[in-house]
Every structure is written in C-alpha cells, then in structure tokens.
Coordinates of C-alpha atoms and ligand atoms in Angstrom, one line a residue:
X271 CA 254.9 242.9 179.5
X272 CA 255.6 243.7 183.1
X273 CA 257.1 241.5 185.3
X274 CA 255.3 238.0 185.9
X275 CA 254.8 237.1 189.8
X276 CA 256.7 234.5 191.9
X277 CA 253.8 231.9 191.8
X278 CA 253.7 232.4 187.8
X279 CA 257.1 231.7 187.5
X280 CA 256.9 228.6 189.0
X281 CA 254.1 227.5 187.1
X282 CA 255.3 228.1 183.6
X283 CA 256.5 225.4 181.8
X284 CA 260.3 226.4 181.0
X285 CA 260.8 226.1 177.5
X286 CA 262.9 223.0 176.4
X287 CA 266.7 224.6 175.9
X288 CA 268.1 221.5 174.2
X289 CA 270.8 222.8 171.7
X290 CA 271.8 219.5 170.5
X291 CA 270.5 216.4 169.2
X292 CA 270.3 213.4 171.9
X293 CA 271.8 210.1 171.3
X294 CA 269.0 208.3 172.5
X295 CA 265.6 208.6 172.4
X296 CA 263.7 211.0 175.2
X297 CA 260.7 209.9 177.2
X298 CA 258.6 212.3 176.0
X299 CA 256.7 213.0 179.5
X300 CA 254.0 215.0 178.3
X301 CA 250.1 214.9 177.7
X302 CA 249.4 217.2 175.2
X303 CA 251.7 219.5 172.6
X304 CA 251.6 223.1 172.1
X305 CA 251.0 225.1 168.9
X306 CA 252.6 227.6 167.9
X307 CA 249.6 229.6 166.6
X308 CA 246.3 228.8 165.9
X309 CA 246.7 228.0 162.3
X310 CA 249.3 225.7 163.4
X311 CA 246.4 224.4 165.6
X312 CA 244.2 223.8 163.4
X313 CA 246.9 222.6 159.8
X314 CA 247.7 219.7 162.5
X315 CA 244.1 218.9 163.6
X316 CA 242.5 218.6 159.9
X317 CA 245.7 216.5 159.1
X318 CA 247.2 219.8 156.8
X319 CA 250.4 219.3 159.0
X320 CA 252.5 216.4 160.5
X321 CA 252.2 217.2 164.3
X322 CA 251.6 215.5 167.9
X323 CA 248.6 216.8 169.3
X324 CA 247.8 214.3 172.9
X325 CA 250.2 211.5 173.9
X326 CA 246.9 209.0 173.4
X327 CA 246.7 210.0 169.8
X328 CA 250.6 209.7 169.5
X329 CA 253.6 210.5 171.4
X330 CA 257.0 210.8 169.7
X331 CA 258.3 208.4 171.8
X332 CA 255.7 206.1 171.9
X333 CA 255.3 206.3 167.7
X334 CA 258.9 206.2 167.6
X335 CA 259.4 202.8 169.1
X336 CA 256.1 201.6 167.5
X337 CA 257.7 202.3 164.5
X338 CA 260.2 199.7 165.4
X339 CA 258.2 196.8 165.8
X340 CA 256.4 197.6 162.3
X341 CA 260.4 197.5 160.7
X342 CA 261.0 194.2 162.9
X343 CA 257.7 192.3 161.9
X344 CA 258.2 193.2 158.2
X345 CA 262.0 192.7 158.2
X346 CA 262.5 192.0 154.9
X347 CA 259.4 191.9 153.2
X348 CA 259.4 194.6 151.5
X349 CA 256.6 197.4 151.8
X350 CA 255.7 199.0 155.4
X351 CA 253.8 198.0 158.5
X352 CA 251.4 199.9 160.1
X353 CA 252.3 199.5 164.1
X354 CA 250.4 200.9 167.3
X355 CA 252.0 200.0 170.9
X356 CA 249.2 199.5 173.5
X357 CA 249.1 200.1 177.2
X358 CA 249.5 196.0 177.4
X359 CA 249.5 192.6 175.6
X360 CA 245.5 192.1 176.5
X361 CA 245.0 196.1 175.0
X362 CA 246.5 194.9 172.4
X363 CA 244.4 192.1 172.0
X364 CA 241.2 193.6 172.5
X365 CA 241.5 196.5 170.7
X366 CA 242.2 194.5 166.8
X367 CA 239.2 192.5 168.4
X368 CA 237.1 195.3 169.0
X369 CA 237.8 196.6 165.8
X370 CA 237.7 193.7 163.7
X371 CA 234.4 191.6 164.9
X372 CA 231.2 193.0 164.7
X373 CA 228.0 191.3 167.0
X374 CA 227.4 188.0 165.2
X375 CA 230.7 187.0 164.0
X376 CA 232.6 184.1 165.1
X377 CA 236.0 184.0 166.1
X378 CA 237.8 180.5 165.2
X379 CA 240.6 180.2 167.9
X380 CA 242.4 177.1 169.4
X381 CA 241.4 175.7 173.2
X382 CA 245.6 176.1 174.0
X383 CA 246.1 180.0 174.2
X384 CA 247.3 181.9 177.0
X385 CA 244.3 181.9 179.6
X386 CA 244.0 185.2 179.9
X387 CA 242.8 185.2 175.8
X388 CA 240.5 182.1 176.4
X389 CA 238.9 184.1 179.3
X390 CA 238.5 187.4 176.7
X391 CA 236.6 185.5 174.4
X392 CA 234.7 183.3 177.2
X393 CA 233.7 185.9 179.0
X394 CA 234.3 189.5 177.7
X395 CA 233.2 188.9 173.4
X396 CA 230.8 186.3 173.3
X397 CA 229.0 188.6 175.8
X398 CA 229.0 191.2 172.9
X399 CA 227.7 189.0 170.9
X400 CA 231.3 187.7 169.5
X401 CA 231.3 183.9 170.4
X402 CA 234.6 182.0 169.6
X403 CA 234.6 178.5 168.5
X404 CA 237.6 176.4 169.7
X405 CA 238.9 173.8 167.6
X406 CA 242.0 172.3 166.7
X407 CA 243.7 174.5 164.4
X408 CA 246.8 172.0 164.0
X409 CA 244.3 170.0 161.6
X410 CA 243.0 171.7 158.7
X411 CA 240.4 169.3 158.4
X412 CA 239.1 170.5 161.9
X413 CA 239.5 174.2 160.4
X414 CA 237.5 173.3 157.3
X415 CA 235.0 171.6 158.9
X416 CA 234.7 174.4 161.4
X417 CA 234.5 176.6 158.5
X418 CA 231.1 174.5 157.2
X419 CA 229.8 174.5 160.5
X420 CA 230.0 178.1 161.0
X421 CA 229.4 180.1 157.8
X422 CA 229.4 183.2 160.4
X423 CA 233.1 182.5 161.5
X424 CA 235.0 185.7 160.0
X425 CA 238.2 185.8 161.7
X426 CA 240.8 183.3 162.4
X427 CA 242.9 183.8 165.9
X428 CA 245.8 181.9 166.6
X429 CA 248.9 181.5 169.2
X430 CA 251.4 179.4 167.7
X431 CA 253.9 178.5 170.0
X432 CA 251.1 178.7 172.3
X433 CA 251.3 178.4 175.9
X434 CA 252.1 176.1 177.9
X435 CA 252.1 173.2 175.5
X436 CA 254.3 174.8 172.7
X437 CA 252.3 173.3 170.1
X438 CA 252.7 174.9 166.5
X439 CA 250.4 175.8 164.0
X440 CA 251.2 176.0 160.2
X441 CA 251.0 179.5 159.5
X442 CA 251.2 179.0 155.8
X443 CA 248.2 176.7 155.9
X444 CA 246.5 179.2 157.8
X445 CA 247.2 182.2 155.5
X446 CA 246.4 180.2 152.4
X447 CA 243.2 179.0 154.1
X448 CA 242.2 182.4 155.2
X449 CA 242.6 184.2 152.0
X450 CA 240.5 181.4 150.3
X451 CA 237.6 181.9 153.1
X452 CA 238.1 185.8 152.9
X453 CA 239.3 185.6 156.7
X454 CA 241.4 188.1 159.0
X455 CA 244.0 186.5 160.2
X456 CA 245.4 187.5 163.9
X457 CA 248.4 185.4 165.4
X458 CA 249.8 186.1 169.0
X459 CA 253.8 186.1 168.1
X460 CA 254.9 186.9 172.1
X461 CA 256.5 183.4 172.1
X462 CA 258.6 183.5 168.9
X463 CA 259.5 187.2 168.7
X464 CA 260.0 188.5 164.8
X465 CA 263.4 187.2 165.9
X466 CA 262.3 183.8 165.2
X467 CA 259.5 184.0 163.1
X468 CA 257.7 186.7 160.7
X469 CA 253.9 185.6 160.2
X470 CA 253.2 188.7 157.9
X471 CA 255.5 186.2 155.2
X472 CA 252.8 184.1 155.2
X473 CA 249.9 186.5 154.8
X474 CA 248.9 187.1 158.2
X475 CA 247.1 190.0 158.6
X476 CA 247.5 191.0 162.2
X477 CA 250.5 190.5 164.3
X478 CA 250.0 190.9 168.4
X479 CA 252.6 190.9 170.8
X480 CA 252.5 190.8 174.5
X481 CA 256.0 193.1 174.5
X482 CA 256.0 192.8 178.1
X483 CA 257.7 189.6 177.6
X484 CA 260.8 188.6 175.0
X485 CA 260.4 192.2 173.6
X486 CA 261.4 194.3 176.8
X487 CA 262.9 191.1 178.2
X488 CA 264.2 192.9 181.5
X489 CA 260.6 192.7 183.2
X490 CA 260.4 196.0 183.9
X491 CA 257.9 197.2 181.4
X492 CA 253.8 196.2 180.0
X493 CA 252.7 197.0 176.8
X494 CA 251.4 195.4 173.7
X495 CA 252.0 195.5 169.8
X496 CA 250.1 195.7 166.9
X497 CA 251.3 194.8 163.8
X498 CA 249.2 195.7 160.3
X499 CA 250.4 196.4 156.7
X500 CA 246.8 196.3 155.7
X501 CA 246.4 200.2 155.3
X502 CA 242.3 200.1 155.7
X503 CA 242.4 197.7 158.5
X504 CA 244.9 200.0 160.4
X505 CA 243.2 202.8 160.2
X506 CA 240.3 200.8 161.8
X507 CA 242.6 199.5 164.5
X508 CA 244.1 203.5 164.9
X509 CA 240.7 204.4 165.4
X510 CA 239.4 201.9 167.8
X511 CA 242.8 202.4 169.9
X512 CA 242.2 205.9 170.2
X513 CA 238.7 206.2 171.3
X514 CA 239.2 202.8 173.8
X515 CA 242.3 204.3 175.5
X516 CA 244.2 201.5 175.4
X517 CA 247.7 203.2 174.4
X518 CA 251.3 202.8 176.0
X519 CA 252.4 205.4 178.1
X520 CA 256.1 207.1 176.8
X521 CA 258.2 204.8 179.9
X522 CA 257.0 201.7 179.0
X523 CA 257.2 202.5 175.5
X524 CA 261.1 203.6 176.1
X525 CA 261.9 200.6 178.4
X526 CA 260.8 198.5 175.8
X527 CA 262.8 200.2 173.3
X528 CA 266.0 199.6 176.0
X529 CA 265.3 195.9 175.6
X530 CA 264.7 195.5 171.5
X531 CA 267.7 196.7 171.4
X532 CA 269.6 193.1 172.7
X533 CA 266.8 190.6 171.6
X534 CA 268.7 188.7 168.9
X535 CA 271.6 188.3 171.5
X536 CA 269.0 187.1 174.2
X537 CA 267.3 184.8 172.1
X538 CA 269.6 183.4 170.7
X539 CA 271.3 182.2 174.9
X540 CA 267.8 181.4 176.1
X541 CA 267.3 179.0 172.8
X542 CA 270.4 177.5 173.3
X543 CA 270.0 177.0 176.5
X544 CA 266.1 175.4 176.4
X545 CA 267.3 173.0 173.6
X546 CA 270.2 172.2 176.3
X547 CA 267.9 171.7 179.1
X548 CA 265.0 169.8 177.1
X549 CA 267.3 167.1 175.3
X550 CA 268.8 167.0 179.3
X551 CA 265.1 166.2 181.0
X552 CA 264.0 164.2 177.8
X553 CA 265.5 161.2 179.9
X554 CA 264.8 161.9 183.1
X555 CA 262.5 159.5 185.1
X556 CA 260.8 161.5 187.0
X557 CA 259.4 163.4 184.0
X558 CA 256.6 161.9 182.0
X559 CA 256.9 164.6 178.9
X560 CA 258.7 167.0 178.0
X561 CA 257.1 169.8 175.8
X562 CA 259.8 171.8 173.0
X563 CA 259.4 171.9 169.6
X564 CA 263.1 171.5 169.3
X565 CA 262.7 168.1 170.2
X566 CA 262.6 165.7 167.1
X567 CA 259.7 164.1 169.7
X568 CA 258.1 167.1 169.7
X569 CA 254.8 166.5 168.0
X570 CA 255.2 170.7 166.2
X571 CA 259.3 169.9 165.7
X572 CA 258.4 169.8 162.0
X573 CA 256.4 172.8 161.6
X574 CA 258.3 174.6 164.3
X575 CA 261.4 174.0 161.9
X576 CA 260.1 175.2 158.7
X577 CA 258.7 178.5 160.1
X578 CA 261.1 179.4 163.1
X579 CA 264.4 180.1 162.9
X580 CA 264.6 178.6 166.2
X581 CA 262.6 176.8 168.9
X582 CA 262.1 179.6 171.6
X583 CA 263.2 179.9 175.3
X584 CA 260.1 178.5 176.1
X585 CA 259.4 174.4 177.2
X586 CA 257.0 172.7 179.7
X587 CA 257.7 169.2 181.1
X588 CA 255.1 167.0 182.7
X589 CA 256.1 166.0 186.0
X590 CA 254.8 161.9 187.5
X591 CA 252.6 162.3 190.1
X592 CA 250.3 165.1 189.3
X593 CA 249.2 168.0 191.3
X594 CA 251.6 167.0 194.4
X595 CA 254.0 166.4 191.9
X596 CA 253.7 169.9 190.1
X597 CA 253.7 171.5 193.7
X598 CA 256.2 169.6 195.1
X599 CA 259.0 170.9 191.7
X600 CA 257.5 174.1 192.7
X601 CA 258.4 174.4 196.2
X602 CA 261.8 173.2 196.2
X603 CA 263.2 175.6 193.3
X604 CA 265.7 177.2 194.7
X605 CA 267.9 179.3 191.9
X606 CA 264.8 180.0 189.4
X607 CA 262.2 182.2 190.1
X608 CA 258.4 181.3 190.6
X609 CA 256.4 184.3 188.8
X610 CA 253.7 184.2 186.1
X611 CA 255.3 185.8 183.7
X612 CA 258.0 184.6 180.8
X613 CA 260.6 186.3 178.4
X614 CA 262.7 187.6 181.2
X615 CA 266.8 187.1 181.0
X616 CA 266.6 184.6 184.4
X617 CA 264.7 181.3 184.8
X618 CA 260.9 181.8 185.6
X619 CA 258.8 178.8 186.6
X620 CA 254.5 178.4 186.3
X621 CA 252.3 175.6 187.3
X622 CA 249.7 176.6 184.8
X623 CA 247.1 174.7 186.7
X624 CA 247.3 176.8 189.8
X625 CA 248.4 179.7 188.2
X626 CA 247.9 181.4 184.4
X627 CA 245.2 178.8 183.8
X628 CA 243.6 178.5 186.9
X629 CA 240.6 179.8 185.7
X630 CA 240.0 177.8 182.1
X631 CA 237.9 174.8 183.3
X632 CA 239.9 171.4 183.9
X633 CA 238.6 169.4 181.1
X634 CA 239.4 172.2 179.0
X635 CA 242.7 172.5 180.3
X636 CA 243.6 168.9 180.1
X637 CA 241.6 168.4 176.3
X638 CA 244.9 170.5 175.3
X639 CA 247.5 169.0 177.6
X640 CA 247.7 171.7 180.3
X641 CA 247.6 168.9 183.1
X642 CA 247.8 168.9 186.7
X643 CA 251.8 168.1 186.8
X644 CA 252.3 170.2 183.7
X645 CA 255.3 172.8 185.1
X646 CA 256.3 175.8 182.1
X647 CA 259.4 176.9 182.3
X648 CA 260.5 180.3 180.6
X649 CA 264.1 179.2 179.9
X650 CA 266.5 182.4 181.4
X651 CA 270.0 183.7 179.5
X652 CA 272.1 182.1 182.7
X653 CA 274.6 179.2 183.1
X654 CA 272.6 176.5 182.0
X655 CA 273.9 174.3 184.5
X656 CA 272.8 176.1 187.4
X657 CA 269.3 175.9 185.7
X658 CA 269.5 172.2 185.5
X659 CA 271.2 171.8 188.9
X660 CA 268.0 173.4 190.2
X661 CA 265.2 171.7 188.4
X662 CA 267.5 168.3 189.2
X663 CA 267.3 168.6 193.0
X664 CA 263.6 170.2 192.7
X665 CA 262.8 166.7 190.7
X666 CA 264.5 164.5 193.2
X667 CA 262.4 165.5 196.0
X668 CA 259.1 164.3 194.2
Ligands
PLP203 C1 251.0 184.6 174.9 C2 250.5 185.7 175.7 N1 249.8 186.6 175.0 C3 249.3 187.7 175.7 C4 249.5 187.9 177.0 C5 249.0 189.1 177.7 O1 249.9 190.1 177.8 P1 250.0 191.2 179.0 O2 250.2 190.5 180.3 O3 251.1 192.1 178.5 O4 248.7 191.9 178.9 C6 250.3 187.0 177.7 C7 250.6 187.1 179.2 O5 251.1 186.3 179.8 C8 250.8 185.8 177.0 O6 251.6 184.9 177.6

C-alpha cells in the first residue's frame, strides 16, 4: 500500500498495543466493535460467536459489572442471575415495566414508594393503558382483597424499606402469595442493598436497584439494575432494554464498579451509625417520631429483623410543628448536606414534602405518613457525633 496521507493518519484509530493484562477493569470508551472479517461479522451477529457488537447491546465493561450485581443478588443461592445495568434507577424501572405489563393489566404497588415511581405509574403507565392499584401491601388481607377486586392485577411491585417511611414488607408473604396468584413479582432493593437483604430467597422474580445510590455510594455515578434468574423473562427484559435505549454508559458502569467494591464496609458504618442516631432522637422532645426499623418501636422492626441482616442507613423523624418545623431543621443544618439524593458516605437531608414528593398529592402523601414535618435523613459513614451535634442545634432552633 503506498503511503497513507497526514489527515488519514490522524483519523485512524491506532490499534490497541496493550501487552499485558490490566488489574482493573477498562472503561471500554467505544460505540461499536470491529470484526475481523466478515464471517466473523456475521458468526457474532446470528449468535454463532460470543462477541460485542454496539455498547447498547453490551459493552465489556458495562456486562462486566452487570455481571456483578447478578453474583451479589444471588449470593448464595445457588444457580445464576440474569443482570442488565441501565442508564438509571427510573430505566431500570421502566424498562422490566415495559416489558412485563401489557395494556390492561394492573399493577398492585403500595401508596409509600419513592415519588418518582408513584408518578411512573400515575402518569406515564396508566396512560398506556397499565393502571396501578395502591393498597397496603403490609396487610395481606388488603393484598387478597385487592386480588378479588382486580382479577386483571398481574404483577405485584413493591419497595420494601420504602421511602421515606421505612416501612417493611414481608417478602416471603409476598413470594408465596404471588406464586399462588401466578404473579411477577418486582421489589425496588436501593434501600437495603443485597448487602442486607436477598429478595430472589424468597422467590422474587425481579430485583431493581437505583445503583446510583448505596451501590456507587460516592455520588458520582447514575445507573440502575436489573436483577432476573428467570431465563424467559430476561430475555424479554434484554430485549425491551435494547430497543428502548435505556442502557448504562461504560463510566457510570465503572464508577459503580469503584464503589461495590467497599459496600459491605459502608454499610455496615452507616447502619451503625443510623441505629446510634435513631435510639439518640427516639427521646428527643422536639421530635414527634422517629421512623427506623431498627427501632423495637418501629412498627416493620419485626419483619425488618427476619429479612435484613441489618436496618439500613436510612431513617426519617417527624419534627413538632409541621411545615415551619420541617423548614426550620432544614435551614439551620450546618455539617450535613441538603440534596435529594441518599446512599452517599456523608449525611444527606430531604424534606420529602418540598422536595422528592412534592408532586404526589398531600392526602396521598400523608395516607402513608410522608407529613409536612416529616425530615429523611440518609445516615452518612462520619463521626456520628458530629451528625448528632448538627441535627441537635438544627432541632433546638424550632
Ligand atoms: C427507592 C428509589 N428507587 C428508584 C429511584 C430512581 O433512581 P434514579 O434516580 O437512579 O433514576 C430512587 C431515586 O431517588 C429511589 O430513591
């Protein structure tokens, strides 16, 4: 060949001159892959071959780290779990949604999920033709008698701890009750983490994870998991992933791999410290309630003990005196952080009212104890006294 121009040469793609393995996993930067023929091309295409083809079909990063939360959900269990990362916790969400409901089903879900799920059913499915019903999924009778309400409710959608409230649902109640009503089964685990609790032991079929939160931990990172070890319902997940577009992107996926790697030490400081902090404001007069399933008060503490290793970083306390109330904590935190997120190493404060569940109407909200001085506190991995310190002198100016 004779010599390639100037301007070629800086177009080619150099060729990847790695001689030895690397210790950790690449970001894999890349949209598509190359063949190395066409038979190569088309051996991976009809499946003949193993082979990456476009980063939203798979990326080695991206499956590598997806891989992960498949061995963490299924830790110990025996078998394997299908797994897909998505671009975020809602992708995730939508996507087992899209590819599980057809027009006409129900969903039965609980009135206390993150807001941002309420809203996805309220106002993105049941426009589809999907409508949820929200009932209280604490009570199996309330199930059942959803259940003979709604002969069209196929799928079962639950968030257990769920936000703000941190009340628990019995998982193995809800397993045994879907199999016997032929139900999929979908559980939002972003509070507990497999760390704490493993919903696949109690025949869940679906596992979702926000991963933005506990899982990368740092808050540097979005994505979402999807957890399956149903083989047919994977493959309709896989396929409804890849045609919607909702997949990670190989950073995201790697700075979520950076955090897995520490979550057992994490959780196991920002438990300690919640149960700390939550026995400490249990007493306080200025605080009506205090929300953690740790807490032998706790309404969940006895489910929360018999399905989680441990309670969670996360807690809510009702402040006296309301919306001023809720605003006034809020305004005078000085070390913790205000920001709606949680699962991050420091201290991060919400007033779900004004903020994450600002949108779910009121009566809704307070029907499931998200009230005006409701304030959630994602419980951070630092001294716990200077956490206390700072919610102490926030309190004292209500
Ligand atoms: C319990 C729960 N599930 C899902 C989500 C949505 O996740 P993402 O923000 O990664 O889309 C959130 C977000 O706060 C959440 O708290």
């Amino acid at each position: 060949m004779t010599k390639i121009s100037f301007s070629s040469v800086c177009a080619h793609e150099i060729k990847d001159n790695r001689s030895t393995k690397p210790h950790i996993l690449p970001i894999y930067a890349t949209s598509s892959f190359e063949f190395e023929n066409l038979q190569e091309g088309i051996d991976i295409f009809t499946g003949e071959k193993q082979g990456h083809v476009y980063s939203r079909y798979g990326n080695p990063t991206i499956d590598t780290v997806a891989k992960k939360m498949g061995a963490l959900e299924n830790y110990g269990l025996g078998g394997e779990a299908q797994a897909f990362l998505c671009s975020t916790g809602m992708a995730a969400i939508h996507t087992t949604l899209l590819a599980v409901a057809k027009k006409g089903d129900k969903i039965l879900t609980q009135g206390n999920l993150y807001g941002g799920t309420t809203e996805l059913f309220n106002k993105v499915f049941s426009h589809i033709g999907v409508e949820p019903i929200f009932t209280n999924l604490q009570s199996i009778d309330s199930i059942k008698e959803a259940l003979k309400k709604h002969p069209e409710i196929r799928l079962l959608y639950c968030e257990t701890p769920a936000n703000p409230t941190l009340a628990c649902i019995d998982l193995e109640a809800v397993g045994k009750i879907c199999e016997e009503h032929n139900l999929t089964s979908i559980i939002d685990n972003t509070f507990a983490t497999p760390y704490l609790q493993q919903p696949l032991k109690y025949g869940i079929d679906i596992i979702l994870h926000s991963t933005t939160k506990y899982l990368n931990g740092h808050g540097n990172s979005i994505s979402g998991s999807i957890v399956c070890k149903n083989e047919e319902l994977s493959k309709t997940i896989w396929n409804v992933l890849k045609l919607t577009g909702g997949t990670c992107n190989a950073f995201d996926a790697w700075l979520l791999n950076n955090g897995v790697k520490t979550l057992p030490l994490r959780m196991d400081k920002h438990c300690a410290n919640a149960l700390h902090i939550a026995n400490h404001l249990e007493t306080h007069n200025k605080v009506i309630k205090v929300n953690y399933p740790g807490l032998e008060s706790h309404e969940s503490y006895n489910i929360a003990s018999k399905q989680m290793s441990q309670y969670g970083g996360m807690m809510s306390i009702e402040v006296d005196g309301g919306i001023e109330a809720g605003k006034t904590v809020m305004n005078n935190l000085k070390f913790c952080t205000l920001a709606p997120t949680l699962g991050d190493i420091d201290t991060l404060i919400l007033h779900p009212a004004s903020m994450s569940h600002l949108k779910v109407p009121k009566e809704m909200r307070e029907r499931n104890g998200i009230t005006d001085g409701l304030i959630r506190i994602s419980v951070g991995i630092e001294d716990v006294a200077d956490i206390i310190m700072d919610i102490e002198q926030a309190l004292e100016k209500v």
